[in-house]
Short mmCIF file of C-alpha atoms and ligand atoms in Angstrom, two decimals:
data_model
loop_
_atom_site.label_atom_id
_atom_site.label_comp_id
_atom_site.label_asym_id
_atom_site.label_seq_id
_atom_site.Cartn_x
_atom_site.Cartn_y
_atom_site.Cartn_z
CA UNK A 12 -4.07 20.58 16.95
CA UNK A 13 -1.80 17.53 17.17
CA UNK A 14 1.68 17.56 15.57
CA UNK A 15 4.58 15.19 14.90
CA UNK A 16 7.12 15.47 17.53
CA UNK A 17 9.75 15.71 14.59
CA UNK A 18 10.33 15.69 11.01
CA UNK A 19 11.80 12.20 11.62
CA UNK A 20 8.78 11.02 13.12
CA UNK A 21 6.69 12.11 10.21
CA UNK A 22 9.06 10.45 7.80
CA UNK A 23 8.74 7.15 9.67
CA UNK A 24 5.04 7.38 9.68
CA UNK A 25 4.93 8.40 5.85
CA UNK A 26 7.42 5.53 5.03
CA UNK A 27 5.42 3.09 7.07
CA UNK A 28 2.34 4.20 5.05
CA UNK A 29 3.99 3.86 1.71
CA UNK A 30 5.74 0.40 2.38
CA UNK A 31 2.74 -1.81 2.60
CA UNK A 32 1.11 -5.01 1.07
CA UNK A 33 1.56 -2.96 -2.14
CA UNK A 34 5.25 -3.49 -1.97
CA UNK A 35 5.56 -6.80 -0.39
CA UNK A 36 2.47 -8.63 -1.62
CA UNK A 37 1.22 -7.11 -4.72
CA UNK A 38 4.75 -5.81 -6.34
CA UNK A 39 6.23 -9.11 -6.92
CA UNK A 40 3.14 -10.30 -8.40
CA UNK A 41 2.91 -7.23 -10.80
CA UNK A 42 6.43 -7.78 -11.86
CA UNK A 43 5.76 -11.47 -12.56
CA UNK A 44 2.61 -10.96 -14.34
CA UNK A 45 4.13 -8.07 -16.55
CA UNK A 46 7.14 -9.69 -18.04
CA UNK A 47 9.77 -9.41 -15.25
CA UNK A 48 12.27 -6.60 -15.03
CA UNK A 49 10.94 -4.50 -17.82
CA UNK A 50 8.15 -3.62 -15.78
CA UNK A 51 10.61 -1.65 -13.56
CA UNK A 52 10.82 0.99 -16.55
CA UNK A 53 7.18 2.19 -16.50
CA UNK A 54 7.28 1.72 -12.90
CA UNK A 55 10.11 3.92 -12.04
CA UNK A 56 9.21 6.46 -14.68
CA UNK A 57 5.64 6.87 -13.43
CA UNK A 58 6.91 6.96 -9.69
CA UNK A 59 9.34 9.91 -10.23
CA UNK A 60 7.67 11.77 -13.03
CA UNK A 61 4.15 11.73 -11.52
CA UNK A 62 4.03 10.05 -8.11
CA UNK A 63 6.77 12.23 -6.57
CA UNK A 64 5.24 15.53 -7.68
CA UNK A 65 1.62 14.50 -6.53
CA UNK A 66 3.23 13.62 -3.26
CA UNK A 67 5.08 16.88 -2.82
CA UNK A 68 1.81 18.81 -3.68
CA UNK A 69 -0.28 16.67 -1.24
CA UNK A 70 2.12 17.17 1.75
CA UNK A 71 2.38 20.92 1.08
CA UNK A 72 -1.48 21.17 0.58
CA UNK A 73 -1.78 19.51 4.13
CA UNK A 74 0.91 21.72 5.73
CA UNK A 75 -0.72 24.65 4.32
CA UNK A 76 -4.34 24.19 5.34
CA UNK A 77 -3.50 22.19 8.50
CA UNK A 78 -6.76 20.41 8.31
CA UNK A 79 -8.33 16.95 7.50
CA UNK A 80 -9.42 16.31 3.90
CA UNK A 81 -13.09 16.88 4.43
CA UNK A 82 -12.34 20.38 5.90
CA UNK A 83 -9.65 21.31 3.34
CA UNK A 84 -11.96 20.36 0.27
CA UNK A 85 -14.93 22.31 1.91
CA UNK A 86 -12.64 25.43 2.53
CA UNK A 87 -11.42 25.66 -0.98
CA UNK A 88 -15.01 25.54 -2.17
CA UNK A 89 -15.66 22.08 -3.31
CA UNK A 90 -18.31 21.24 -0.80
CA UNK A 91 -18.51 17.71 0.50
CA UNK A 92 -16.05 16.34 -2.15
CA UNK A 93 -13.61 15.50 0.59
CA UNK A 94 -15.87 12.39 1.67
CA UNK A 95 -15.12 10.75 -1.69
CA UNK A 96 -11.57 10.59 -0.50
CA UNK A 97 -12.43 9.31 2.89
CA UNK A 98 -14.64 6.63 0.99
CA UNK A 99 -11.74 5.57 -1.04
CA UNK A 100 -9.46 5.16 1.99
CA UNK A 101 -12.41 3.22 3.83
CA UNK A 102 -12.62 0.83 0.89
CA UNK A 103 -9.08 0.25 0.65
CA UNK A 104 -8.54 -0.38 4.35
CA UNK A 105 -11.55 -2.74 4.35
CA UNK A 106 -9.95 -5.34 2.08
CA UNK A 107 -6.51 -4.50 3.64
CA UNK A 108 -7.71 -5.67 6.94
CA UNK A 109 -8.94 -8.98 5.44
CA UNK A 110 -5.44 -9.57 4.07
CA UNK A 111 -3.94 -8.66 7.52
CA UNK A 112 -6.20 -11.52 8.98
CA UNK A 113 -4.77 -13.95 6.55
CA UNK A 114 -1.22 -12.72 7.26
CA UNK A 115 -2.02 -13.42 11.09
CA UNK A 116 -3.16 -16.92 10.35
CA UNK A 117 0.10 -17.73 8.32
CA UNK A 118 2.32 -16.20 11.10
CA UNK A 119 0.49 -18.49 13.39
CA UNK A 120 0.91 -21.55 10.87
CA UNK A 121 4.81 -21.17 10.94
CA UNK A 122 4.98 -20.23 14.64
CA UNK A 123 3.09 -23.45 15.78
CA UNK A 124 3.93 -25.69 12.95
CA UNK A 125 0.34 -25.95 11.93
CA UNK A 126 -0.68 -27.34 8.66
CA UNK A 127 -3.53 -25.73 6.46
CA UNK A 128 -3.75 -24.52 3.00
CA UNK A 129 -5.02 -21.16 1.94
CA UNK A 130 -8.02 -23.13 0.58
CA UNK A 131 -8.63 -24.76 3.93
CA UNK A 132 -8.22 -21.74 5.96
CA UNK A 133 -10.74 -19.80 3.80
CA UNK A 134 -13.28 -22.71 3.95
CA UNK A 135 -13.83 -21.75 7.74
CA UNK A 136 -14.60 -18.61 9.71
CA UNK A 137 -11.15 -18.08 11.19
CA UNK A 138 -10.36 -15.37 8.53
CA UNK A 139 -13.33 -13.42 9.67
CA UNK A 140 -12.15 -13.39 13.49
CA UNK A 141 -8.82 -12.43 12.39
CA UNK A 142 -10.23 -9.59 10.18
CA UNK A 143 -11.93 -8.15 13.27
CA UNK A 144 -8.82 -8.57 15.41
CA UNK A 145 -6.81 -6.76 12.73
CA UNK A 146 -9.60 -3.89 12.79
CA UNK A 147 -9.11 -3.71 16.50
CA UNK A 148 -5.33 -3.64 16.40
CA UNK A 149 -5.36 -0.76 13.83
CA UNK A 150 -8.11 1.07 15.33
CA UNK A 151 -6.38 0.75 18.77
CA UNK A 152 -3.12 2.32 17.44
CA UNK A 153 -4.84 5.41 15.77
CA UNK A 154 -7.00 5.88 19.04
CA UNK A 155 -3.72 6.89 20.68
CA UNK A 156 -3.24 9.62 18.38
CA UNK A 157 -0.47 11.10 16.31
CA UNK A 158 2.60 11.13 18.66
CA UNK A 159 1.73 8.47 21.00
CA UNK A 160 0.20 6.15 18.55
CA UNK A 161 0.98 6.52 14.81
CA UNK A 162 4.43 8.17 15.25
CA UNK A 163 5.64 5.92 17.98
CA UNK A 164 4.59 2.63 16.49
CA UNK A 165 5.98 3.56 13.04
CA UNK A 166 9.21 4.64 14.56
CA UNK A 167 9.74 1.31 15.86
CA UNK A 168 8.21 -0.93 13.14
CA UNK A 169 9.65 0.94 10.10
CA UNK A 170 13.44 0.36 11.22
CA UNK A 171 12.74 -3.30 12.04
CA UNK A 172 11.13 -3.63 8.78
CA UNK A 173 14.15 -2.32 6.91
CA UNK A 174 16.60 -4.36 8.95
CA UNK A 175 14.65 -7.64 8.39
CA UNK A 176 14.40 -6.87 4.67
CA UNK A 177 18.13 -6.44 4.23
CA UNK A 178 18.86 -9.32 6.42
CA UNK A 179 16.44 -11.46 4.27
CA UNK A 180 18.25 -10.24 1.00
CA UNK A 181 21.67 -11.03 2.44
CA UNK A 182 20.42 -14.57 3.45
CA UNK A 183 18.94 -15.24 0.12
CA UNK A 184 22.00 -13.75 -1.89
CA UNK A 185 24.18 -16.22 -0.38
CA UNK A 186 22.10 -19.14 -1.60
CA UNK A 187 22.79 -20.88 -4.95
CA UNK A 188 20.34 -19.65 -7.41
CA UNK A 189 20.25 -16.19 -6.50
CA UNK A 190 21.51 -14.96 -9.70
CA UNK A 191 18.66 -16.38 -11.48
CA UNK A 192 16.21 -14.07 -9.77
CA UNK A 193 18.54 -11.23 -10.42
CA UNK A 194 18.58 -12.08 -13.90
CA UNK A 195 14.83 -12.16 -13.99
CA UNK A 196 14.97 -8.41 -13.17
CA UNK A 197 18.13 -7.65 -15.55
CA UNK A 198 17.18 -9.72 -18.46
CA UNK A 199 13.68 -8.31 -18.80
CA UNK A 200 11.45 -9.07 -21.80
CA UNK A 201 11.26 -5.47 -23.32
CA UNK A 202 8.58 -6.41 -25.83
CA UNK A 203 6.05 -5.98 -23.14
CA UNK A 204 6.68 -2.29 -22.99
CA UNK A 205 4.42 -1.50 -26.10
CA UNK A 206 1.56 -2.85 -24.34
CA UNK A 207 -0.67 0.04 -22.79
CA UNK A 208 -2.31 -2.21 -20.44
CA UNK A 209 1.20 -2.76 -18.86
CA UNK A 210 1.49 1.05 -18.50
CA UNK A 211 -1.86 1.29 -16.91
CA UNK A 212 -1.07 -1.40 -14.47
CA UNK A 213 2.13 0.28 -13.62
CA UNK A 214 0.34 3.54 -13.15
CA UNK A 215 -2.02 2.01 -10.61
CA UNK A 216 0.71 -0.02 -8.73
CA UNK A 217 2.98 2.91 -8.42
CA UNK A 218 0.27 5.22 -7.09
CA UNK A 219 -1.03 2.58 -4.72
CA UNK A 220 2.34 1.72 -3.59
CA UNK A 221 3.19 5.25 -2.86
CA UNK A 222 -0.11 5.72 -0.88
CA UNK A 223 -1.21 8.39 -3.26
CA UNK A 224 -4.86 9.44 -3.90
CA UNK A 225 -6.55 8.60 -0.58
CA UNK A 226 -5.58 11.72 1.41
CA UNK A 227 -2.81 10.12 3.58
CA UNK A 228 -0.32 12.97 2.65
CA UNK A 229 -2.71 15.75 3.14
CA UNK A 230 -3.57 14.39 6.63
CA UNK A 231 -0.03 13.60 7.60
CA UNK A 232 1.18 16.82 6.18
CA UNK A 233 -1.23 18.83 8.24
CA UNK A 234 0.50 17.65 11.35
CA UNK A 235 4.06 19.00 10.17
CA UNK A 236 5.29 22.24 11.53
CA UNK A 237 5.81 24.92 9.04
CA UNK A 238 9.37 25.14 7.18
CA UNK A 239 9.83 21.44 6.79
CA UNK A 240 11.84 20.56 3.68
CA UNK A 241 8.91 18.67 2.02
CA UNK A 242 10.70 18.03 -1.45
CA UNK A 243 13.57 16.25 0.34
CA UNK A 244 11.38 14.25 2.64
CA UNK A 245 9.27 13.15 -0.35
CA UNK A 246 12.34 11.95 -2.20
CA UNK A 247 13.37 10.03 0.88
CA UNK A 248 9.68 8.49 1.14
CA UNK A 249 9.75 7.71 -2.57
CA UNK A 250 13.22 6.02 -2.58
CA UNK A 251 12.60 3.87 0.51
CA UNK A 252 9.32 2.71 -1.03
CA UNK A 253 11.07 1.57 -4.30
CA UNK A 254 13.95 0.03 -2.48
CA UNK A 255 11.89 -2.01 -0.33
CA UNK A 256 9.84 -3.49 -3.24
CA UNK A 257 12.85 -4.31 -5.25
CA UNK A 258 14.36 -5.95 -2.18
CA UNK A 259 11.30 -8.05 -1.81
CA UNK A 260 11.47 -8.95 -5.38
CA UNK A 261 15.22 -9.93 -5.30
CA UNK A 262 14.66 -12.03 -2.22
CA UNK A 263 11.56 -13.92 -3.33
CA UNK A 264 12.01 -14.79 -7.07
CA UNK A 265 15.21 -16.94 -6.60
CA UNK A 266 13.50 -18.81 -3.69
CA UNK A 267 10.34 -19.43 -5.95
CA UNK A 268 12.52 -20.40 -8.96
CA UNK A 269 14.76 -22.62 -6.88
CA UNK A 270 12.01 -24.61 -5.05
CA UNK A 271 9.18 -24.58 -7.49
CA UNK A 272 11.19 -24.68 -10.69
CA UNK A 273 9.47 -23.28 -13.92
CA UNK A 274 7.91 -19.97 -13.32
CA UNK A 275 5.46 -20.40 -15.96
CA UNK A 276 3.58 -23.01 -13.82
CA UNK A 277 3.29 -20.63 -11.15
CA UNK A 278 -0.39 -19.47 -10.08
CA UNK A 279 -0.47 -15.48 -9.98
CA UNK A 280 -2.67 -13.04 -8.10
CA UNK A 281 -3.08 -13.16 -4.36
CA UNK A 282 -2.06 -16.84 -4.52
CA UNK A 283 1.62 -16.15 -4.69
CA UNK A 284 2.04 -15.08 -1.12
CA UNK A 285 -0.52 -17.30 0.56
CA UNK A 286 -0.25 -20.55 -1.58
CA UNK A 287 3.11 -20.55 -3.40
CA UNK A 288 5.46 -19.23 -0.63
CA UNK A 289 4.19 -21.51 1.95
CA UNK A 290 5.06 -24.21 -0.32
CA UNK A 291 8.63 -22.67 -0.87
CA UNK A 292 9.09 -22.29 2.87
CA UNK A 293 7.95 -25.81 3.48
CA UNK A 294 10.74 -27.04 1.10
CA UNK A 295 13.47 -24.92 2.51
CA UNK A 296 15.89 -25.49 5.39
CA UNK A 297 14.59 -23.36 8.51
CA UNK A 298 11.42 -22.76 6.58
CA UNK A 299 9.30 -22.15 9.57
CA UNK A 300 11.61 -19.48 10.81
CA UNK A 301 11.77 -18.06 7.39
CA UNK A 302 8.21 -18.11 6.87
CA UNK A 303 7.33 -16.68 10.36
CA UNK A 304 9.81 -13.71 9.57
CA UNK A 305 8.41 -13.26 6.12
CA UNK A 306 4.66 -13.12 7.26
CA UNK A 307 5.91 -11.06 10.22
CA UNK A 308 7.33 -8.47 7.77
CA UNK A 309 4.11 -8.44 5.87
CA UNK A 310 2.20 -7.86 9.09
CA UNK A 311 4.42 -4.81 9.99
CA UNK A 312 3.96 -3.35 6.40
CA UNK A 313 0.24 -3.97 6.79
CA UNK A 314 -0.26 -2.41 10.09
CA UNK A 315 1.86 0.77 9.52
CA UNK A 316 -0.05 1.34 6.29
CA UNK A 317 -3.41 0.47 7.81
CA UNK A 318 -3.23 3.07 10.44
CA UNK A 319 -2.27 5.81 7.82
CA UNK A 320 -5.53 5.05 5.87
CA UNK A 321 -7.75 5.11 9.03
CA UNK A 322 -6.25 8.28 10.44
CA UNK A 323 -7.60 10.12 7.04
CA UNK A 324 -11.07 9.47 8.32
CA UNK A 325 -10.43 9.68 11.85
CA UNK A 326 -9.00 13.16 11.22
CA UNK A 327 -12.15 14.18 9.24
CA UNK A 328 -14.33 13.14 12.07
CA UNK A 329 -12.31 15.16 14.45
CA UNK A 330 -12.56 18.21 11.97
CA UNK A 331 -16.45 17.77 12.54
CA UNK A 332 -16.02 18.11 16.25
CA UNK A 333 -15.92 14.52 17.42
CA UNK A 334 -13.36 13.65 20.07
CA UNK A 335 -10.43 11.37 18.51
CA UNK A 336 -11.73 8.41 20.66
CA UNK A 337 -15.36 8.71 19.34
CA UNK A 338 -14.09 9.31 15.71
CA UNK A 339 -11.77 6.19 15.88
CA UNK A 340 -14.80 4.05 17.19
CA UNK A 341 -17.17 5.51 14.60
CA UNK A 342 -14.86 5.22 11.62
CA UNK A 343 -13.24 1.97 12.83
CA UNK A 344 -16.62 0.31 13.02
CA UNK A 345 -17.64 1.77 9.72
CA UNK A 346 -14.59 0.34 7.86
CA UNK A 347 -15.17 -2.90 9.66
CA UNK A 348 -18.91 -3.03 8.47
CA UNK A 349 -17.73 -2.28 5.00
CA UNK A 350 -15.08 -5.03 5.08
CA UNK A 351 -17.26 -7.56 6.65
CA UNK A 352 -18.70 -8.77 3.17
CA UNK A 353 -15.23 -8.98 1.79
CA UNK A 354 -14.08 -11.07 4.74
CA UNK A 355 -17.15 -13.28 4.48
CA UNK A 356 -16.33 -13.60 0.67
CA UNK A 357 -13.24 -15.66 1.50
CA UNK A 358 -14.81 -17.68 4.33
CA UNK A 359 -17.01 -20.71 4.82
CA UNK A 360 -19.79 -18.18 3.74
CA UNK A 361 -18.27 -17.78 0.31
CA UNK A 362 -20.25 -14.55 -0.21
CA UNK A 363 -20.21 -13.71 -4.00
CA UNK A 364 -21.95 -11.48 -6.36
CA UNK A 365 -22.45 -12.43 -9.92
CA UNK A 366 -20.13 -15.41 -9.38
CA UNK A 367 -17.33 -13.26 -8.09
CA UNK A 368 -16.19 -12.87 -4.53
CA UNK A 369 -17.14 -9.52 -2.88
CA UNK A 370 -13.57 -8.86 -2.00
CA UNK A 371 -12.30 -9.24 -5.62
CA UNK A 372 -14.89 -6.87 -6.77
CA UNK A 373 -14.10 -4.18 -3.95
CA UNK A 374 -10.45 -4.53 -4.65
CA UNK A 375 -11.13 -4.09 -8.65
CA UNK A 376 -13.65 -1.24 -8.38
CA UNK A 377 -11.43 0.74 -5.95
CA UNK A 378 -8.45 0.25 -8.11
CA UNK A 379 -10.32 1.08 -11.38
CA UNK A 380 -12.53 3.85 -10.40
CA UNK A 381 -12.96 5.19 -6.72
CA UNK A 382 -9.04 5.67 -6.12
CA UNK A 383 -8.39 7.34 -9.51
CA UNK A 384 -11.28 9.62 -8.97
CA UNK A 385 -10.23 10.42 -5.36
CA UNK A 386 -6.70 11.27 -6.71
CA UNK A 387 -8.14 13.40 -9.26
CA UNK A 388 -10.22 15.36 -6.67
CA UNK A 389 -6.90 15.93 -4.75
CA UNK A 390 -4.64 16.74 -7.78
CA UNK A 391 -7.31 19.24 -9.39
CA UNK A 392 -8.46 20.52 -5.79
CA UNK A 393 -4.80 21.51 -4.76
CA UNK A 394 -3.74 23.08 -8.10
CA UNK A 395 -6.75 24.56 -9.80
CA UNK A 396 -9.35 25.19 -7.07
CA UNK A 397 -7.25 26.43 -4.20
CA UNK A 398 -6.14 30.00 -4.38
CA UNK A 399 -2.51 29.54 -3.29
CA UNK A 400 0.27 28.07 -4.98
CA UNK A 401 0.68 25.00 -2.53
CA UNK A 402 4.45 24.49 -3.34
CA UNK A 403 7.36 26.57 -4.66
CA UNK A 404 8.53 23.53 -6.44
CA UNK A 405 7.31 24.53 -9.86
CA UNK A 406 7.90 21.17 -11.52
CA UNK A 407 5.79 19.33 -8.93
CA UNK A 408 3.21 21.87 -9.10
CA UNK A 409 2.96 22.04 -12.94
CA UNK A 410 3.11 18.25 -13.37
CA UNK A 411 0.17 17.94 -10.89
CA UNK A 412 -1.76 20.72 -12.39
CA UNK A 413 -1.50 19.81 -16.10
CA UNK A 414 0.00 16.44 -16.75
CA UNK A 415 -1.34 14.49 -13.94
CA UNK A 416 -5.10 15.12 -14.64
CA UNK A 417 -4.71 14.50 -18.40
CA UNK A 418 -2.95 11.05 -17.76
CA UNK A 419 -5.40 10.11 -15.13
CA UNK A 420 -8.53 10.76 -17.08
CA UNK A 421 -7.08 8.98 -20.19
CA UNK A 422 -6.24 5.98 -18.12
CA UNK A 423 -9.79 5.88 -16.70
CA UNK A 424 -11.15 6.30 -20.10
CA UNK A 425 -8.94 3.67 -21.51
CA UNK A 426 -9.75 1.06 -18.95
CA UNK A 427 -13.35 1.27 -19.63
CA UNK A 428 -13.12 1.15 -23.48
N1 LIG B 7 0.89 2.25 0.12
C1 LIG B 7 0.32 1.20 0.75
C2 LIG B 7 0.79 -0.22 0.14
O1 LIG B 7 1.82 -0.06 -0.49
C3 LIG B 7 -1.22 1.18 0.97
C4 LIG B 7 -1.71 2.61 1.26
C5 LIG B 7 -1.79 3.09 2.42
C6 LIG B 7 -2.62 3.23 0.32
N2 LIG B 7 -2.33 4.43 2.38
C7 LIG B 7 -2.79 4.46 1.00
C8 LIG B 7 -3.01 3.24 -0.92
C9 LIG B 7 -3.49 5.56 0.44
C10 LIG B 7 -3.67 4.32 -1.57
C11 LIG B 7 -3.96 5.28 -0.98
O2 LIG B 7 0.33 -1.20 0.53
#
């Protein structure tokens, strides 16, 4: 059985998983779409009240069973339910790799002073090629295994990520107009807090951002040696995740306000990173360097999260007797096959279903159904079904056992009514 070389190695890998596109790409958009800094209240509440407990239970569950998700859920008597978790991860990774491809394109844009728009990029087939390249990179890292692949890569990328983030914040904080971005967080519109939709959005965002609900922590936890202080490590992961998201928000909003003016004219959704920010960088001094660094940051975040998602399925394949190499090849190819329609939907092929791009459909359905379902299986499986009490930390255990399923089921119902 493979193991992390140390708890620090695990921490880097877990923080690398949590800090991803969810923090750098989706978080600022979520804040922007949900009334500015007021959104931080539900976000932080949900993160600490629900996210952290579920994380502690998941890591503890993995450490206890020392197996992949499929084996774990078979052994506790839920048959093949573990595959739902694998499927949720595969679906997330499939569109994650498409976005990683766009990131590669924009890194080249700033490095070589190219000029294209997101629209023009996705009119051609380059995004599909870059999607395939991203799959090869992520699959390649996982192929090298826990210690020599995931741990080694994360232990380099995660420190670099935080150093660059802090550097970015220092630079932006010295620019005139910085306080406007800060005020955006500090003078929020509290009236939005009565909106249930906002709470649901914050719930989805917090869980996605913490990497909860797709088996990452069970799998990563299974590579821990016994006697690790899981609660302490979970707090570190959670705080690192929040800090990185807030730094990104503090660095991005002042720039957007300064160079593009009235934020109410801004496009939202995925446009923010791939349409709005290149505009901003084009207006700034040293914009190319800035753009390259920003998209480099996104790339690091995307890769260290992507490998954590693929590892869930690769470990499950290994649990069925495959070698790591075979499993990585099989699941890497499978995720690529699942992602191809999404990649094609943002290309010259413009693949749509009922007038919507496949990628947007996948993205929405995972968020609305597959990921919550998988999170529910994990929460209930590790507290109600399993015979042992996975953690001595009663608060985490009780929240995951009682409160979490109730909230999750009501959110799913609320979404569909
Ligand atoms: N947390 C990552 C992000 O913020 C994405 C991620 C990695 C993820 N592993 C996951 C999301 C498992 C859900 C489940 O982008």
